[in-house]
Amino acid sequence: MLAPAHVHLSGMWVNELMSTMNLTAHPSGWLNGWYNSAVGNAQNSYALAGRFDTAPPGEANSTGITLGWAVAYQNSDRNAHSTAVWSGQFFAGASEWEDVIMTQWVLTTSSTLENNWGAARVGGNKFMRQQSGSEVETQQVLE
């Protein structure tokens, strides 16, 4: 049987661009944590907040758990005058190291009214659970 969604979502995650996030998922459906972008006009970590489906449909592991979060790129080091939102699904793997979060995102940067047409960028990310060095070594031994 699949553990509650908040158990699977909490932890360190890394995407294909090497950006990292630390998610804490609460039984009530709230997400919070921090996001550290490895690309673009960002510096250090930024707070994130969001929600997830606490009662996803379907049998255990057969459907994704929907989730979404937002990051305003403003912290004590830098204000990038931009906000990003991610919307996607968590899919549980055969082991926690095969878990994946598939997302689509929209990044909006402050602009003039005349340039609003080009203020948003759209893309996607695949997040994998981040393993510590000792966990990677253990996983390699087991494979």
Short mmCIF file of C-alpha atoms in Angstrom, two decimals:
data_model
loop_
_atom_site.label_atom_id
_atom_site.label_comp_id
_atom_site.label_asym_id
_atom_site.label_seq_id
_atom_site.Cartn_x
_atom_site.Cartn_y
_atom_site.Cartn_z
CA MET A 1 0.00 0.00 0.00
CA LEU A 2 1.25 3.48 -0.85
CA ALA A 3 2.12 5.69 2.11
CA PRO A 4 0.30 9.03 2.46
CA ALA A 5 1.24 11.56 -0.23
CA HIS A 6 3.04 13.87 2.18
CA VAL A 7 5.48 11.08 3.09
CA HIS A 8 6.54 10.65 -0.55
CA LEU A 9 6.77 14.33 -1.46
CA SER A 10 8.94 15.52 1.42
CA GLY A 11 12.68 15.61 0.80
CA MET A 12 15.41 16.96 -1.44
CA TRP A 13 14.80 17.06 -5.20
CA VAL A 14 17.00 17.98 -8.18
CA ASN A 15 16.01 18.67 -11.80
CA GLU A 16 17.81 18.17 -15.11
CA LEU A 17 19.38 21.66 -14.84
CA MET A 18 20.78 20.83 -11.36
CA SER A 19 18.39 23.21 -9.60
CA THR A 20 17.48 21.88 -6.16
CA MET A 21 14.50 22.13 -3.87
CA ASN A 22 13.69 20.97 -0.39
CA LEU A 23 10.00 20.13 -0.05
CA THR A 24 8.10 19.65 3.17
CA ALA A 25 4.64 18.23 2.51
CA HIS A 26 2.11 18.50 5.32
CA PRO A 27 -0.82 16.07 5.84
CA SER A 28 -3.21 19.01 5.26
CA GLY A 29 -2.00 19.36 1.65
CA TRP A 30 0.33 22.34 2.09
CA LEU A 31 3.84 22.38 0.62
CA ASN A 32 6.63 24.63 1.78
CA GLY A 33 10.40 24.72 1.55
CA TRP A 34 13.04 26.38 -0.56
CA TYR A 35 14.22 26.40 -4.17
CA ASN A 36 17.74 27.06 -5.42
CA SER A 37 17.96 27.74 -9.17
CA ALA A 38 21.16 26.68 -10.92
CA VAL A 39 20.33 28.86 -13.94
CA GLY A 40 19.15 32.35 -14.77
CA ASN A 41 19.09 35.48 -12.66
CA ALA A 42 18.87 33.84 -9.22
CA GLN A 43 21.14 33.79 -6.20
CA ASN A 44 21.01 31.34 -3.27
CA SER A 45 17.73 29.89 -2.00
CA TYR A 46 14.19 31.23 -2.33
CA ALA A 47 11.11 30.30 -0.31
CA LEU A 48 8.48 28.16 -2.02
CA ALA A 49 4.87 27.47 -1.11
CA GLY A 50 2.19 25.34 -2.71
CA ARG A 51 -0.42 22.60 -2.43
CA PHE A 52 -0.87 18.94 -3.35
CA ASP A 53 -3.75 16.46 -3.63
CA THR A 54 -4.01 14.58 -0.33
CA ALA A 55 -6.40 11.95 -1.73
CA PRO A 56 -5.37 11.13 -5.32
CA PRO A 57 -7.65 8.85 -7.38
CA GLY A 58 -6.82 5.32 -8.43
CA GLU A 59 -4.91 2.43 -6.97
CA ALA A 60 -1.55 2.88 -5.26
CA ASN A 61 1.14 3.92 -7.76
CA SER A 62 -1.30 3.87 -10.71
CA THR A 63 -1.95 7.61 -10.98
CA GLY A 64 0.03 10.74 -10.24
CA ILE A 65 -0.40 13.00 -7.25
CA THR A 66 -1.09 16.52 -8.53
CA LEU A 67 0.85 19.37 -6.99
CA GLY A 68 1.91 22.94 -7.60
CA TRP A 69 4.12 25.57 -6.00
CA ALA A 70 5.31 29.14 -6.50
CA VAL A 71 8.65 30.88 -5.99
CA ALA A 72 9.10 34.66 -5.89
CA TYR A 73 12.77 35.29 -6.73
CA GLN A 74 13.36 37.75 -3.93
CA ASN A 75 15.56 37.03 -0.91
CA SER A 76 18.10 38.88 1.24
CA ASP A 77 20.75 38.51 -1.49
CA ARG A 78 18.84 39.46 -4.63
CA ASN A 79 15.54 40.59 -6.07
CA ALA A 80 15.27 39.23 -9.60
CA HIS A 81 11.80 40.82 -10.06
CA SER A 82 10.35 37.52 -11.25
CA THR A 83 8.03 34.77 -10.06
CA ALA A 84 7.76 31.17 -11.21
CA VAL A 85 5.01 28.62 -10.74
CA TRP A 86 5.23 24.88 -11.31
CA SER A 87 2.28 22.55 -11.84
CA GLY A 88 2.63 18.82 -12.25
CA GLN A 89 2.40 15.33 -10.86
CA PHE A 90 4.40 13.13 -8.51
CA PHE A 91 4.84 9.51 -9.64
CA ALA A 92 6.08 6.92 -7.15
CA GLY A 93 8.78 4.59 -8.45
CA ALA A 94 9.64 1.04 -7.45
CA SER A 95 11.99 2.62 -4.89
CA GLU A 96 12.10 6.15 -3.53
CA TRP A 97 15.15 6.80 -5.76
CA GLU A 98 12.92 6.18 -8.79
CA ASP A 99 10.29 8.70 -7.67
CA VAL A 100 9.77 11.56 -10.12
CA ILE A 101 7.94 14.89 -10.20
CA MET A 102 7.02 15.95 -13.76
CA THR A 103 6.12 19.65 -14.10
CA GLN A 104 5.32 22.48 -16.45
CA TRP A 105 6.33 25.98 -15.34
CA VAL A 106 5.68 29.61 -16.13
CA LEU A 107 8.33 32.22 -15.25
CA THR A 108 7.16 35.84 -15.35
CA THR A 109 9.62 38.73 -15.18
CA SER A 110 8.70 42.34 -14.43
CA SER A 111 8.30 44.39 -17.61
CA THR A 112 6.65 47.48 -18.98
CA LEU A 113 3.05 47.28 -20.13
CA GLU A 114 4.23 47.53 -23.74
CA ASN A 115 6.58 44.56 -23.27
CA ASN A 116 4.18 42.41 -21.25
CA TRP A 117 3.74 40.16 -24.29
CA GLY A 118 7.27 38.80 -23.72
CA ALA A 119 7.33 38.78 -19.91
CA ALA A 120 6.47 35.09 -19.48
CA ARG A 121 8.47 32.01 -20.39
CA VAL A 122 7.05 28.49 -20.35
CA GLY A 123 8.88 25.19 -19.96
CA GLY A 124 9.04 21.92 -18.10
CA ASN A 125 11.18 20.20 -15.49
CA LYS A 126 11.70 16.64 -14.33
CA PHE A 127 12.65 16.41 -10.65
CA MET A 128 14.31 13.33 -9.19
CA ARG A 129 14.88 12.65 -5.52
CA GLN A 130 18.36 13.89 -4.57
CA GLN A 131 20.59 11.37 -2.88
CA SER A 132 23.41 12.21 -0.50
CA GLY A 133 26.88 10.91 -1.32
CA SER A 134 26.57 7.89 1.01
CA GLU A 135 23.12 7.04 -0.41
CA VAL A 136 24.50 7.13 -3.97
CA GLU A 137 27.36 4.78 -3.00
CA THR A 138 24.93 2.39 -1.28
CA GLN A 139 22.57 2.45 -4.28
CA GLN A 140 25.46 1.67 -6.68
CA VAL A 141 26.50 -1.31 -4.52
CA LEU A 142 22.94 -2.63 -4.55
CA GLU A 143 22.57 -2.40 -8.34
#
